mmCIF file of C-alpha atoms in Angstrom:
data_model
loop_
_atom_site.group_PDB
_atom_site.id
_atom_site.type_symbol
_atom_site.label_atom_id
_atom_site.label_comp_id
_atom_site.label_asym_id
_atom_site.label_seq_id
_atom_site.Cartn_x
_atom_site.Cartn_y
_atom_site.Cartn_z
ATOM 1 C CA MET A 6 -0.197 -0.012 0.498
ATOM 2 C CA TYR A 7 0.902 3.484 -0.814
ATOM 3 C CA SER A 8 1.712 6.566 1.399
ATOM 4 C CA LEU A 9 -0.717 9.319 0.561
ATOM 5 C CA GLU A 10 2.227 11.634 -0.163
ATOM 6 C CA GLU A 11 3.758 8.906 -2.124
ATOM 7 C CA LEU A 12 0.378 9.134 -4.428
ATOM 8 C CA GLN A 13 0.414 12.172 -4.435
ATOM 9 C CA ASP A 14 3.636 12.410 -5.706
ATOM 10 C CA LYS A 15 2.707 9.964 -8.662
ATOM 11 C CA VAL A 16 -0.079 11.832 -9.368
ATOM 12 C CA THR A 17 2.431 14.985 -9.967
ATOM 13 C CA THR A 18 4.890 13.306 -12.227
ATOM 14 C CA ILE A 19 1.918 11.338 -14.167
ATOM 15 C CA ILE A 20 0.083 14.332 -15.445
ATOM 16 C CA GLU A 21 3.213 17.219 -15.253
ATOM 17 C CA SER A 22 4.629 13.974 -18.168
ATOM 18 C CA LYS A 23 1.970 14.293 -20.246
ATOM 19 C CA LYS A 24 2.716 17.035 -23.375
ATOM 20 C CA PHE A 25 -0.188 18.653 -25.225
ATOM 21 C CA GLU A 26 1.843 20.571 -27.810
ATOM 22 C CA LYS A 27 1.156 19.522 -31.232
ATOM 23 C CA GLN A 28 -0.040 20.825 -34.201
ATOM 24 C CA PRO A 29 -1.904 22.993 -34.867
ATOM 25 C CA LEU A 30 -0.436 24.896 -32.293
ATOM 26 C CA SER A 31 -3.734 27.243 -31.831
ATOM 27 C CA LEU A 32 -5.690 23.949 -31.125
ATOM 28 C CA TYR A 33 -3.227 22.539 -28.611
ATOM 29 C CA GLU A 34 -1.165 25.218 -27.118
ATOM 30 C CA PRO A 35 -3.904 26.102 -24.965
ATOM 31 C CA ILE A 36 -4.825 22.928 -23.740
ATOM 32 C CA GLU A 37 -0.889 22.424 -22.737
ATOM 33 C CA TYR A 38 -1.048 25.693 -20.558
ATOM 34 C CA ALA A 39 -4.687 24.716 -19.206
ATOM 35 C CA MET A 40 -3.226 21.195 -18.403
ATOM 36 C CA HIS A 41 -0.266 22.672 -16.420
ATOM 37 C CA GLN A 42 -1.067 25.379 -14.506
ATOM 38 C CA GLY A 43 -1.127 23.357 -11.178
ATOM 39 C CA GLY A 44 -3.454 22.924 -8.850
ATOM 40 C CA LYS A 45 -4.105 20.510 -6.055
ATOM 41 C CA ARG A 46 -5.405 17.819 -8.420
ATOM 42 C CA ILE A 47 -7.420 16.177 -6.140
ATOM 43 C CA ARG A 48 -9.445 13.993 -8.543
ATOM 44 C CA PRO A 49 -7.043 11.941 -10.062
ATOM 45 C CA LEU A 50 -5.487 11.489 -6.411
ATOM 46 C CA LEU A 51 -8.934 10.297 -5.540
ATOM 47 C CA VAL A 52 -8.800 7.442 -8.150
ATOM 48 C CA PHE A 53 -5.608 6.393 -6.904
ATOM 49 C CA LEU A 54 -6.661 6.382 -3.404
ATOM 50 C CA ALA A 55 -9.717 4.220 -4.203
ATOM 51 C CA ALA A 56 -7.980 1.962 -6.670
ATOM 52 C CA ASN A 57 -5.489 1.496 -3.413
ATOM 53 C CA MET A 58 -7.962 0.277 -1.150
ATOM 54 C CA PHE A 59 -8.311 -3.039 -2.962
ATOM 55 C CA THR A 60 -5.220 -3.282 -4.918
ATOM 56 C CA ASP A 61 -1.305 -2.644 -4.821
ATOM 57 C CA ASP A 62 -1.416 -2.231 -8.581
ATOM 58 C CA LEU A 63 -2.141 0.796 -9.694
ATOM 59 C CA GLU A 64 -0.670 0.723 -13.243
ATOM 60 C CA GLU A 65 -4.138 0.952 -15.115
ATOM 61 C CA ALA A 66 -5.283 3.643 -12.718
ATOM 62 C CA GLU A 67 -3.276 5.909 -14.109
ATOM 63 C CA TYR A 68 -5.665 6.337 -17.181
ATOM 64 C CA PRO A 69 -8.958 7.386 -15.770
ATOM 65 C CA ALA A 70 -6.944 9.534 -13.377
ATOM 66 C CA VAL A 71 -5.593 11.359 -16.201
ATOM 67 C CA ALA A 72 -9.460 11.268 -17.633
ATOM 68 C CA VAL A 73 -10.727 12.923 -14.793
ATOM 69 C CA GLU A 74 -7.974 15.332 -14.628
ATOM 70 C CA LEU A 75 -9.238 16.470 -18.293
ATOM 71 C CA LEU A 76 -12.518 16.674 -17.758
ATOM 72 C CA HIS A 77 -12.116 18.866 -14.693
ATOM 73 C CA ASN A 78 -10.297 21.331 -16.877
ATOM 74 C CA PHE A 79 -12.281 21.085 -19.388
ATOM 75 C CA THR A 80 -15.226 22.333 -17.591
ATOM 76 C CA LEU A 81 -12.944 25.006 -15.815
ATOM 77 C CA VAL A 82 -12.137 26.583 -19.262
ATOM 78 C CA HIS A 83 -15.403 26.571 -20.180
ATOM 79 C CA ASP A 84 -16.828 28.355 -16.933
ATOM 80 C CA ASP A 85 -14.252 30.774 -17.143
ATOM 81 C CA ILE A 86 -15.988 31.429 -20.314
ATOM 82 C CA MET A 87 -19.394 31.754 -18.840
ATOM 83 C CA ASP A 88 -18.312 33.562 -15.405
ATOM 84 C CA LEU A 89 -15.846 35.921 -17.212
ATOM 85 C CA SER A 90 -13.250 35.315 -14.846
ATOM 86 C CA PRO A 91 -9.848 37.066 -15.296
ATOM 87 C CA LEU A 92 -7.838 34.627 -13.362
ATOM 88 C CA ARG A 93 -7.174 30.552 -12.524
ATOM 89 C CA ARG A 94 -4.592 29.683 -10.056
ATOM 90 C CA GLY A 95 -3.080 33.155 -10.197
ATOM 91 C CA LYS A 96 -2.820 33.238 -13.871
ATOM 92 C CA PRO A 97 -4.615 35.082 -16.706
ATOM 93 C CA THR A 98 -7.666 32.127 -17.849
ATOM 94 C CA VAL A 99 -7.133 30.526 -20.817
ATOM 95 C CA TYR A 100 -9.678 32.756 -22.793
ATOM 96 C CA GLN A 101 -8.425 36.026 -21.311
ATOM 97 C CA LYS A 102 -4.852 34.422 -22.999
ATOM 98 C CA TYR A 103 -5.846 33.047 -26.472
ATOM 99 C CA GLY A 104 -9.347 34.343 -27.051
ATOM 100 C CA ILE A 105 -12.832 33.075 -26.432
ATOM 101 C CA ASN A 106 -12.793 30.878 -29.684
ATOM 102 C CA LYS A 107 -9.496 29.192 -29.289
ATOM 103 C CA ALA A 108 -10.376 28.570 -25.466
ATOM 104 C CA ILE A 109 -13.908 26.830 -26.611
ATOM 105 C CA LEU A 110 -12.379 24.687 -29.721
ATOM 106 C CA SER A 111 -9.546 23.745 -26.869
ATOM 107 C CA GLY A 112 -11.870 22.824 -24.379
ATOM 108 C CA ASP A 113 -13.651 21.097 -26.642
ATOM 109 C CA VAL A 114 -10.613 18.546 -27.081
ATOM 110 C CA ILE A 115 -9.779 18.779 -23.698
ATOM 111 C CA TYR A 116 -13.372 17.029 -23.314
ATOM 112 C CA ALA A 117 -12.183 13.838 -26.319
ATOM 113 C CA MET A 118 -9.123 13.373 -24.392
ATOM 114 C CA ALA A 119 -10.463 12.086 -21.295
ATOM 115 C CA TYR A 120 -12.377 9.808 -23.444
ATOM 116 C CA GLU A 121 -9.570 8.846 -25.123
ATOM 117 C CA GLN A 122 -7.824 8.074 -22.283
ATOM 118 C CA LEU A 123 -10.168 5.595 -21.332
ATOM 119 C CA MET A 124 -9.900 3.704 -23.993
ATOM 120 C CA ASN A 125 -6.829 2.446 -22.475
ATOM 121 C CA CYS A 126 -8.231 0.391 -19.908
ATOM 122 C CA SER A 127 -9.353 -3.103 -19.827
ATOM 123 C CA GLU A 128 -11.908 -4.027 -22.357
ATOM 124 C CA GLU A 129 -14.267 -5.336 -19.960
ATOM 125 C CA LYS A 130 -13.960 -2.523 -17.743
ATOM 126 C CA ILE A 131 -14.463 0.424 -20.489
ATOM 127 C CA PRO A 132 -17.925 0.153 -20.625
ATOM 128 C CA PHE A 133 -18.494 0.966 -16.735
ATOM 129 C CA LEU A 134 -16.000 3.706 -16.997
ATOM 130 C CA VAL A 135 -17.302 5.959 -19.965
ATOM 131 C CA LYS A 136 -20.747 4.856 -18.556
ATOM 132 C CA THR A 137 -19.992 6.808 -14.904
ATOM 133 C CA ILE A 138 -17.595 9.661 -16.846
ATOM 134 C CA THR A 139 -20.665 9.916 -19.047
ATOM 135 C CA SER A 140 -22.854 10.387 -15.824
ATOM 136 C CA VAL A 141 -20.714 12.788 -14.186
ATOM 137 C CA LEU A 142 -20.312 15.364 -16.941
ATOM 138 C CA ILE A 143 -24.012 15.521 -17.527
ATOM 139 C CA LYS A 144 -24.648 16.506 -13.846
ATOM 140 C CA VAL A 145 -22.027 19.101 -14.186
ATOM 141 C CA CYS A 146 -23.314 20.432 -17.257
ATOM 142 C CA GLU A 147 -26.860 20.258 -14.665
ATOM 143 C CA GLY A 148 -25.128 21.711 -11.824
ATOM 144 C CA GLN A 149 -23.684 24.934 -14.174
ATOM 145 C CA ALA A 150 -27.463 25.218 -15.747
ATOM 146 C CA TYR A 151 -29.105 25.829 -12.543
ATOM 147 C CA ASP A 152 -25.770 28.141 -11.269
ATOM 148 C CA MET A 153 -26.127 30.100 -13.566
ATOM 149 C CA SER A 154 -30.016 30.413 -13.465
ATOM 150 C CA PHE A 155 -29.898 31.369 -9.847
ATOM 151 C CA GLU A 156 -28.067 34.634 -10.809
ATOM 152 C CA THR A 157 -31.334 35.814 -11.802
ATOM 153 C CA ARG A 158 -33.344 34.658 -8.939
ATOM 154 C CA ASN A 159 -34.041 36.071 -5.464
ATOM 155 C CA ASP A 160 -36.014 32.682 -3.979
ATOM 156 C CA VAL A 161 -33.200 30.920 -3.630
ATOM 157 C CA SER A 162 -33.217 28.143 -0.786
ATOM 158 C CA ILE A 163 -29.849 26.905 1.058
ATOM 159 C CA GLN A 164 -31.133 23.287 0.005
ATOM 160 C CA GLU A 165 -31.277 24.005 -3.500
ATOM 161 C CA TYR A 166 -27.899 25.687 -3.600
ATOM 162 C CA ILE A 167 -26.607 22.761 -2.107
ATOM 163 C CA THR A 168 -28.280 20.521 -4.669
ATOM 164 C CA MET A 169 -26.580 22.502 -7.093
ATOM 165 C CA ILE A 170 -22.956 21.701 -5.548
ATOM 166 C CA SER A 171 -23.826 18.259 -5.433
ATOM 167 C CA LEU A 172 -23.812 18.441 -9.509
ATOM 168 C CA LYS A 173 -21.590 20.986 -10.194
ATOM 169 C CA THR A 174 -18.496 19.969 -7.688
ATOM 170 C CA SER A 175 -19.262 16.959 -5.689
ATOM 171 C CA ILE A 176 -20.276 14.684 -8.996
ATOM 172 C CA LEU A 177 -17.163 14.611 -9.995
ATOM 173 C CA LEU A 178 -15.266 13.963 -7.039
ATOM 174 C CA ALA A 179 -17.736 10.552 -6.582
ATOM 175 C CA GLY A 180 -16.935 9.227 -9.835
ATOM 176 C CA SER A 181 -13.300 9.842 -9.025
ATOM 177 C CA LEU A 182 -13.269 7.672 -6.567
ATOM 178 C CA LYS A 183 -16.061 5.405 -8.123
ATOM 179 C CA MET A 184 -13.646 4.849 -11.216
ATOM 180 C CA GLY A 185 -10.815 3.866 -9.002
ATOM 181 C CA ALA A 186 -12.691 1.108 -7.282
ATOM 182 C CA ILE A 187 -13.876 0.129 -10.903
ATOM 183 C CA VAL A 188 -10.114 -0.341 -12.106
ATOM 184 C CA ALA A 189 -9.594 -2.263 -9.160
ATOM 185 C CA ASN A 190 -12.054 -4.389 -9.328
ATOM 186 C CA ALA A 191 -14.125 -3.461 -5.796
ATOM 187 C CA SER A 192 -17.357 -4.369 -5.268
ATOM 188 C CA LYS A 193 -20.667 -2.970 -6.401
ATOM 189 C CA GLU A 194 -21.707 -1.658 -3.070
ATOM 190 C CA ASN A 195 -18.028 -0.373 -2.217
ATOM 191 C CA MET A 196 -18.329 1.560 -5.316
ATOM 192 C CA ASN A 197 -21.402 3.175 -3.865
ATOM 193 C CA ILE A 198 -19.814 3.589 -0.584
ATOM 194 C CA LEU A 199 -17.113 5.803 -2.319
ATOM 195 C CA SER A 200 -19.148 7.436 -4.538
ATOM 196 C CA GLU A 201 -21.177 8.816 -1.193
ATOM 197 C CA VAL A 202 -18.086 9.653 0.112
ATOM 198 C CA GLY A 203 -17.419 11.877 -2.796
ATOM 199 C CA LEU A 204 -20.485 13.835 -2.629
ATOM 200 C CA TYR A 205 -20.109 14.480 0.842
ATOM 201 C CA LEU A 206 -16.404 15.526 0.182
ATOM 202 C CA GLY A 207 -17.493 17.753 -2.273
ATOM 203 C CA ILE A 208 -20.120 19.902 -0.624
ATOM 204 C CA ALA A 209 -18.085 20.106 2.144
ATOM 205 C CA PHE A 210 -15.267 21.303 0.025
ATOM 206 C CA GLN A 211 -17.095 23.547 -2.368
ATOM 207 C CA LEU A 212 -18.649 25.100 1.063
ATOM 208 C CA GLN A 213 -15.275 25.658 1.951
ATOM 209 C CA ASP A 214 -14.281 27.271 -1.446
ATOM 210 C CA ASP A 215 -17.287 30.151 -0.760
ATOM 211 C CA ILE A 216 -15.106 31.157 2.399
ATOM 212 C CA LEU A 217 -12.067 31.044 0.821
ATOM 213 C CA ASP A 218 -13.348 32.970 -2.164
ATOM 214 C CA CYS A 219 -14.813 35.793 0.227
ATOM 215 C CA TRP A 220 -12.361 36.061 2.305
ATOM 216 C CA SER A 221 -8.848 34.689 0.902
ATOM 217 C CA ASP A 222 -6.259 36.873 -0.813
ATOM 218 C CA LEU A 223 -4.841 36.377 -4.079
ATOM 219 C CA LYS A 224 -1.191 34.765 -3.134
ATOM 220 C CA ASP A 225 -3.226 31.981 -1.041
ATOM 221 C CA PHE A 226 -6.365 31.606 -3.179
ATOM 222 C CA GLY A 227 -4.784 32.364 -6.908
ATOM 223 C CA LYS A 228 -7.965 33.806 -7.809
ATOM 224 C CA VAL A 229 -9.219 37.278 -6.749
ATOM 225 C CA SER A 230 -11.452 37.533 -3.635
ATOM 226 C CA GLY A 231 -14.478 38.738 -3.758
ATOM 227 C CA THR A 232 -15.504 37.470 -7.128
ATOM 228 C CA ASP A 233 -18.379 35.133 -6.201
ATOM 229 C CA ILE A 234 -19.644 38.360 -4.922
ATOM 230 C CA ALA A 235 -19.103 40.621 -8.203
ATOM 231 C CA ASP A 236 -20.809 37.603 -10.194
ATOM 232 C CA ASN A 237 -24.338 38.141 -8.736
ATOM 233 C CA LYS A 238 -23.670 34.247 -7.154
ATOM 234 C CA LYS A 239 -26.039 33.068 -4.878
ATOM 235 C CA THR A 240 -23.560 31.155 -2.832
ATOM 236 C CA VAL A 241 -24.272 29.740 0.775
ATOM 237 C CA LEU A 242 -22.789 32.761 2.258
ATOM 238 C CA TYR A 243 -25.584 34.920 0.684
ATOM 239 C CA LEU A 244 -28.378 32.931 1.148
ATOM 240 C CA SER A 245 -27.580 32.391 5.177
ATOM 241 C CA ALA A 246 -27.529 36.199 5.359
ATOM 242 C CA LEU A 247 -30.918 36.926 3.560
ATOM 243 C CA ASP A 248 -32.395 34.107 6.082
ATOM 244 C CA LYS A 249 -30.907 36.066 9.092
ATOM 245 C CA ALA A 250 -31.045 39.435 8.153
ATOM 246 C CA SER A 251 -33.323 42.095 9.216
ATOM 247 C CA GLU A 252 -35.651 43.595 6.007
ATOM 248 C CA GLN A 253 -33.794 46.634 5.175
ATOM 249 C CA ASP A 254 -30.639 44.671 5.122
ATOM 250 C CA ARG A 255 -32.327 41.670 3.300
ATOM 251 C CA GLN A 256 -33.114 44.135 0.148
ATOM 252 C CA ARG A 257 -30.156 46.103 0.290
ATOM 253 C CA LEU A 258 -28.304 42.613 -0.123
ATOM 254 C CA ILE A 259 -30.788 41.972 -3.012
ATOM 255 C CA ASP A 260 -30.156 45.707 -4.531
ATOM 256 C CA LEU A 261 -26.390 45.142 -4.357
ATOM 257 C CA TYR A 262 -26.853 41.891 -6.260
ATOM 258 C CA THR A 263 -28.823 43.459 -9.099
ATOM 259 C CA GLU A 264 -27.831 46.536 -9.434
ATOM 260 C CA LYS A 265 -26.236 47.352 -12.347
ATOM 261 C CA ASN A 266 -23.974 51.180 -12.074
ATOM 262 C CA ILE A 267 -22.063 50.342 -9.023
ATOM 263 C CA ASP A 268 -18.405 50.571 -8.145
ATOM 264 C CA VAL A 269 -17.490 46.769 -7.887
ATOM 265 C CA GLN A 270 -14.889 47.271 -5.186
ATOM 266 C CA LYS A 271 -17.475 49.512 -3.329
ATOM 267 C CA LYS A 272 -19.858 46.232 -3.256
ATOM 268 C CA ILE A 273 -17.444 43.885 -2.518
ATOM 269 C CA ALA A 274 -16.437 45.661 0.648
ATOM 270 C CA GLU A 275 -20.382 46.513 1.630
ATOM 271 C CA VAL A 276 -21.405 42.692 1.112
ATOM 272 C CA LYS A 277 -18.950 41.613 3.209
ATOM 273 C CA GLY A 278 -19.668 43.793 5.510
ATOM 274 C CA LEU A 279 -22.874 42.361 6.228
ATOM 275 C CA PHE A 280 -21.863 38.822 5.651
ATOM 276 C CA GLU A 281 -19.802 39.806 8.979
ATOM 277 C CA LYS A 282 -22.809 41.707 10.496
ATOM 278 C CA TYR A 283 -24.551 38.407 10.538
ATOM 279 C CA GLU A 284 -21.818 36.126 10.871
ATOM 280 C CA VAL A 285 -22.798 34.026 8.549
ATOM 281 C CA ARG A 286 -19.131 32.269 8.187
ATOM 282 C CA LYS A 287 -20.125 30.683 11.428
ATOM 283 C CA ASP A 288 -22.735 28.979 9.780
ATOM 284 C CA VAL A 289 -21.330 27.562 7.134
ATOM 285 C CA GLU A 290 -18.781 26.582 8.779
ATOM 286 C CA PHE A 291 -20.955 24.481 10.794
ATOM 287 C CA LEU A 292 -22.305 23.103 7.456
ATOM 288 C CA ILE A 293 -18.772 22.160 6.454
ATOM 289 C CA LYS A 294 -18.489 20.263 9.678
ATOM 290 C CA GLN A 295 -21.400 18.117 8.922
ATOM 291 C CA TYR A 296 -20.782 17.171 5.498
ATOM 292 C CA SER A 297 -17.223 16.430 6.477
ATOM 293 C CA GLU A 298 -18.031 13.832 9.250
ATOM 294 C CA LYS A 299 -20.688 12.578 6.694
ATOM 295 C CA ALA A 300 -18.272 11.711 4.243
ATOM 296 C CA ILE A 301 -15.883 10.009 7.169
ATOM 297 C CA GLU A 302 -18.486 8.060 8.441
ATOM 298 C CA SER A 303 -19.268 7.202 4.638
ATOM 299 C CA VAL A 304 -15.180 5.925 4.335
ATOM 300 C CA GLU A 305 -15.911 3.755 7.993
ATOM 301 C CA LYS A 306 -18.281 1.728 5.960
ATOM 302 C CA ILE A 307 -15.845 1.160 3.300
ATOM 303 C CA ASP A 308 -15.467 -3.228 3.398
ATOM 304 C CA VAL A 309 -11.599 -2.861 3.790
ATOM 305 C CA GLU A 310 -8.591 -3.329 6.033
ATOM 306 C CA GLY A 311 -9.123 -0.072 8.353
ATOM 307 C CA GLU A 312 -5.645 0.777 7.160
ATOM 308 C CA ARG A 313 -6.753 1.072 4.082
ATOM 309 C CA LYS A 314 -8.851 3.432 4.824
ATOM 310 C CA GLN A 315 -6.496 5.826 6.196
ATOM 311 C CA ASN A 316 -4.845 7.627 3.227
ATOM 312 C CA LEU A 317 -8.426 8.619 2.329
ATOM 313 C CA ILE A 318 -9.418 9.733 6.150
ATOM 314 C CA ASN A 319 -6.482 11.951 6.164
ATOM 315 C CA LEU A 320 -6.813 13.777 3.062
ATOM 316 C CA ILE A 321 -10.599 14.766 3.829
ATOM 317 C CA HIS A 322 -8.931 16.314 6.994
ATOM 318 C CA LYS A 323 -5.915 17.856 4.775
ATOM 319 C CA LEU A 324 -8.287 19.057 2.244
ATOM 320 C CA LEU A 325 -11.014 20.781 4.711
ATOM 321 C CA LYS A 326 -8.045 22.496 6.771
ATOM 322 C CA ARG A 327 -6.703 24.422 3.102
ATOM 323 C CA ASN A 328 -6.211 28.024 2.562
ATOM 324 C CA ARG A 329 -6.343 27.879 -1.314
#
């Protein structure tokens, strides 16, 4: 069995060794840029962690690991266009550097490359892997559609938000764990439990991202602080504030998220002030604790020796103590 650090090193080595620059450069240079911007590479790590629970032979796990990293980066390239995000991991986003048209086309190829990776797996496993990644992609797009629709609504509930991030964020973590289990010939029951772990972990991870977007600095987080507020994202912080605010403050929050001609920095500062006034960060941290505990409880149900579960438990703790 590998240590968590060894698996992390394995993931970094594999992803960094992949070269995408070929002709035409206008298509592949943005892919090379997107895939080698760094990042936490959690999803490929989850593939290896899940596989290593059931086997020490991780050779075949490489292909779904690379596939989920490709799929993740495909969603980021297109999301950044839709959100008009200027930075990703502290660097210009792909569309900012290469233009929208090249970013869309390169993103499409990244998506196709994810399936290409799965074709290297054992023939009998390919249908299950393809079915899993296809289901994941559909749900990610559903989550993005919900997220976009929330921008023009003033009646979004916290539960609707949790459902949205379950689709947009959690499902890819769940799929990563499931694909690792597939290549390791795990039982269907263990696959389902690992999917459950990924869903709970993904919710906690995204809720923490909401906090970090609001209060982290560029050096730590790799993105400009307050972009969710600037983009009128109805995050759990905003929704919690709406639930707790006085009628006057509630209306002010709604106005800040709908006014067109307002200085962005002033808007961010005022919204943060209202978040702090109603201590919504504490509410969200409580939710993070709840979902992270559910994730660990689910890990404990996996039918393998206790020591083989420890890497995943350690990673959950590590991810939820991050500052970026």
